[in-house]
Amino acid sequence: MKVNTKQTNLQDLVFLGLLIAINIVLQKISFGPATVKVGLGFIGNIMLGYYFGPFWGGIGGMLTDLLTSAIFGFQGGFFPGFTLSAIIGVMIYGFLLYQKPVKLWRIAVATILVTIIVNVLMNTYWLHLMYGLDLKAAFMQRILKELIVPWIQIIVGYVVLNAIQRVKIRK
């Protein structure tokens, strides 16, 4: 699939909408205790980046966040910082996975970058701004999860991308 930033066709937009819908559903599924909760939303983000690249994938990440907020609402209300986090996360996946062969190292680098830049730095800062949490305390509270979860995401992401690469979803 070749999607550029200037022109896209109806089939690409419909597929983008389908991936956004899948991503919204996956965002609502999570496992584990609150301290190490593993959600499946990252799968939708990986797929957006893989299929649509940083530009359209980032738009898909933004729309996913906005629609999820509008449909389900969030405790504490909408916060644009998390929309920015959604965009940046998918863009990182897009830069490393779009129109490139599926390799474990690409998924690992992308996932670790998303973990550090988006989850640890950006999202911790957004929580600090929203709730007045002490940055050091918020960071220490989140660090255990962010040391464990990315390794699960790397394995699952690799399995998912290998599976969808074998199935010719697109022409």
PDB file of C-alpha atoms in Angstrom, residues 22-114:
ATOM      1  CA  ILE A  22     -10.335  -1.581  15.839  1.00  0.00           C
ATOM      2  CA  ASN A  23      -8.006   0.642  17.863  1.00  0.00           C
ATOM      3  CA  ILE A  24     -10.915   2.109  19.863  1.00  0.00           C
ATOM      4  CA  VAL A  25     -12.090  -1.396  20.779  1.00  0.00           C
ATOM      5  CA  LEU A  26      -8.559  -2.572  21.627  1.00  0.00           C
ATOM      6  CA  GLN A  27      -8.024   0.500  23.844  1.00  0.00           C
ATOM      7  CA  LYS A  28     -10.859  -0.740  26.091  1.00  0.00           C
ATOM      8  CA  ILE A  29      -9.339  -4.219  26.654  1.00  0.00           C
ATOM      9  CA  SER A  30      -6.761  -4.631  29.413  1.00  0.00           C
ATOM     10  CA  PHE A  31      -5.455  -7.337  31.755  1.00  0.00           C
ATOM     11  CA  GLY A  32      -3.714  -7.445  35.091  1.00  0.00           C
ATOM     12  CA  PRO A  33      -3.700  -5.443  38.307  1.00  0.00           C
ATOM     13  CA  ALA A  34      -3.753  -1.634  38.213  1.00  0.00           C
ATOM     14  CA  THR A  35      -0.014  -1.368  38.906  1.00  0.00           C
ATOM     15  CA  VAL A  36       0.977  -3.488  35.888  1.00  0.00           C
ATOM     16  CA  LYS A  37      -2.110  -3.271  33.682  1.00  0.00           C
ATOM     17  CA  VAL A  38      -1.445  -4.375  30.104  1.00  0.00           C
ATOM     18  CA  GLY A  39      -3.819  -2.972  27.508  1.00  0.00           C
ATOM     19  CA  LEU A  40      -4.186  -4.030  23.890  1.00  0.00           C
ATOM     20  CA  GLY A  41      -4.412  -0.516  22.453  1.00  0.00           C
ATOM     21  CA  PHE A  42      -0.769  -0.663  21.398  1.00  0.00           C
ATOM     22  CA  ILE A  43      -1.731  -3.272  18.754  1.00  0.00           C
ATOM     23  CA  GLY A  44      -3.975  -0.734  17.019  1.00  0.00           C
ATOM     24  CA  ASN A  45      -1.225   1.884  17.225  1.00  0.00           C
ATOM     25  CA  ILE A  46       1.318  -0.496  15.709  1.00  0.00           C
ATOM     26  CA  MET A  47      -1.107  -1.355  12.888  1.00  0.00           C
ATOM     27  CA  LEU A  48      -1.810   2.344  12.180  1.00  0.00           C
ATOM     28  CA  GLY A  49       1.920   3.072  11.977  1.00  0.00           C
ATOM     29  CA  TYR A  50       2.644  -0.039   9.903  1.00  0.00           C
ATOM     30  CA  TYR A  51      -0.101   0.549   7.328  1.00  0.00           C
ATOM     31  CA  PHE A  52      -0.266   4.339   7.169  1.00  0.00           C
ATOM     32  CA  GLY A  53       3.099   5.718   8.245  1.00  0.00           C
ATOM     33  CA  PRO A  54       3.787   8.675  10.491  1.00  0.00           C
ATOM     34  CA  PHE A  55       1.485  11.252   8.870  1.00  0.00           C
ATOM     35  CA  TRP A  56      -1.798   9.388   8.291  1.00  0.00           C
ATOM     36  CA  GLY A  57      -1.057   7.043  11.187  1.00  0.00           C
ATOM     37  CA  GLY A  58      -0.623  10.073  13.467  1.00  0.00           C
ATOM     38  CA  ILE A  59      -3.970  11.405  12.243  1.00  0.00           C
ATOM     39  CA  GLY A  60      -5.466   7.982  12.984  1.00  0.00           C
ATOM     40  CA  GLY A  61      -3.967   8.086  16.492  1.00  0.00           C
ATOM     41  CA  MET A  62      -5.435  11.549  17.040  1.00  0.00           C
ATOM     42  CA  LEU A  63      -8.874  10.488  15.805  1.00  0.00           C
ATOM     43  CA  THR A  64      -8.744   7.356  17.970  1.00  0.00           C
ATOM     44  CA  ASP A  65      -8.058   9.457  21.064  1.00  0.00           C
ATOM     45  CA  LEU A  66     -10.714  12.070  20.236  1.00  0.00           C
ATOM     46  CA  LEU A  67     -13.385   9.488  19.392  1.00  0.00           C
ATOM     47  CA  THR A  68     -12.591   7.376  22.457  1.00  0.00           C
ATOM     48  CA  SER A  69     -12.906  10.473  24.606  1.00  0.00           C
ATOM     49  CA  ALA A  70     -16.172  11.493  22.940  1.00  0.00           C
ATOM     50  CA  ILE A  71     -17.729   8.020  23.091  1.00  0.00           C
ATOM     51  CA  PHE A  72     -16.563   6.762  26.484  1.00  0.00           C
ATOM     52  CA  GLY A  73     -15.389   9.895  28.268  1.00  0.00           C
ATOM     53  CA  PHE A  74     -12.446   9.894  30.629  1.00  0.00           C
ATOM     54  CA  GLN A  75     -12.280  10.279  34.344  1.00  0.00           C
ATOM     55  CA  GLY A  76     -11.101  13.840  34.868  1.00  0.00           C
ATOM     56  CA  GLY A  77     -12.255  14.998  31.418  1.00  0.00           C
ATOM     57  CA  PHE A  78     -10.570  15.421  28.068  1.00  0.00           C
ATOM     58  CA  PHE A  79      -6.926  16.511  28.089  1.00  0.00           C
ATOM     59  CA  PRO A  80      -5.156  17.521  24.843  1.00  0.00           C
ATOM     60  CA  GLY A  81      -1.795  16.316  26.135  1.00  0.00           C
ATOM     61  CA  PHE A  82      -2.946  12.714  25.851  1.00  0.00           C
ATOM     62  CA  THR A  83      -4.101  13.403  22.277  1.00  0.00           C
ATOM     63  CA  LEU A  84      -0.577  14.651  21.522  1.00  0.00           C
ATOM     64  CA  SER A  85       0.796  11.481  23.151  1.00  0.00           C
ATOM     65  CA  ALA A  86      -1.460   9.350  20.928  1.00  0.00           C
ATOM     66  CA  ILE A  87      -0.221  11.164  17.809  1.00  0.00           C
ATOM     67  CA  ILE A  88       3.470  10.933  18.760  1.00  0.00           C
ATOM     68  CA  GLY A  89       3.216   7.242  19.688  1.00  0.00           C
ATOM     69  CA  VAL A  90       1.725   6.227  16.345  1.00  0.00           C
ATOM     70  CA  MET A  91       4.176   8.488  14.494  1.00  0.00           C
ATOM     71  CA  ILE A  92       7.107   6.680  16.135  1.00  0.00           C
ATOM     72  CA  TYR A  93       5.690   3.333  15.008  1.00  0.00           C
ATOM     73  CA  GLY A  94       5.115   4.806  11.549  1.00  0.00           C
ATOM     74  CA  PHE A  95       8.676   6.077  11.181  1.00  0.00           C
ATOM     75  CA  LEU A  96      10.125   2.684  12.059  1.00  0.00           C
ATOM     76  CA  LEU A  97       7.601   0.255  10.524  1.00  0.00           C
ATOM     77  CA  TYR A  98       5.929   1.884   7.501  1.00  0.00           C
ATOM     78  CA  GLN A  99       6.846   0.190   4.188  1.00  0.00           C
ATOM     79  CA  LYS A 100       9.665  -1.730   5.861  1.00  0.00           C
ATOM     80  CA  PRO A 101      10.062  -5.470   6.424  1.00  0.00           C
ATOM     81  CA  VAL A 102       8.801  -6.748   9.767  1.00  0.00           C
ATOM     82  CA  LYS A 103      11.860  -7.230  11.945  1.00  0.00           C
ATOM     83  CA  LEU A 104      11.960  -7.851  15.674  1.00  0.00           C
ATOM     84  CA  TRP A 105      14.563  -5.118  16.193  1.00  0.00           C
ATOM     85  CA  ARG A 106      12.347  -2.493  14.476  1.00  0.00           C
ATOM     86  CA  ILE A 107       9.409  -3.350  16.715  1.00  0.00           C
ATOM     87  CA  ALA A 108      11.675  -3.390  19.777  1.00  0.00           C
ATOM     88  CA  VAL A 109      13.193   0.028  19.002  1.00  0.00           C
ATOM     89  CA  ALA A 110       9.783   1.553  18.239  1.00  0.00           C
ATOM     90  CA  THR A 111       8.207   0.103  21.385  1.00  0.00           C
ATOM     91  CA  ILE A 112      11.062   1.210  23.628  1.00  0.00           C
ATOM     92  CA  LEU A 113      10.966   4.726  22.137  1.00  0.00           C
ATOM     93  CA  VAL A 114       7.194   4.929  22.660  1.00  0.00           C
TER      94      VAL A 114
END
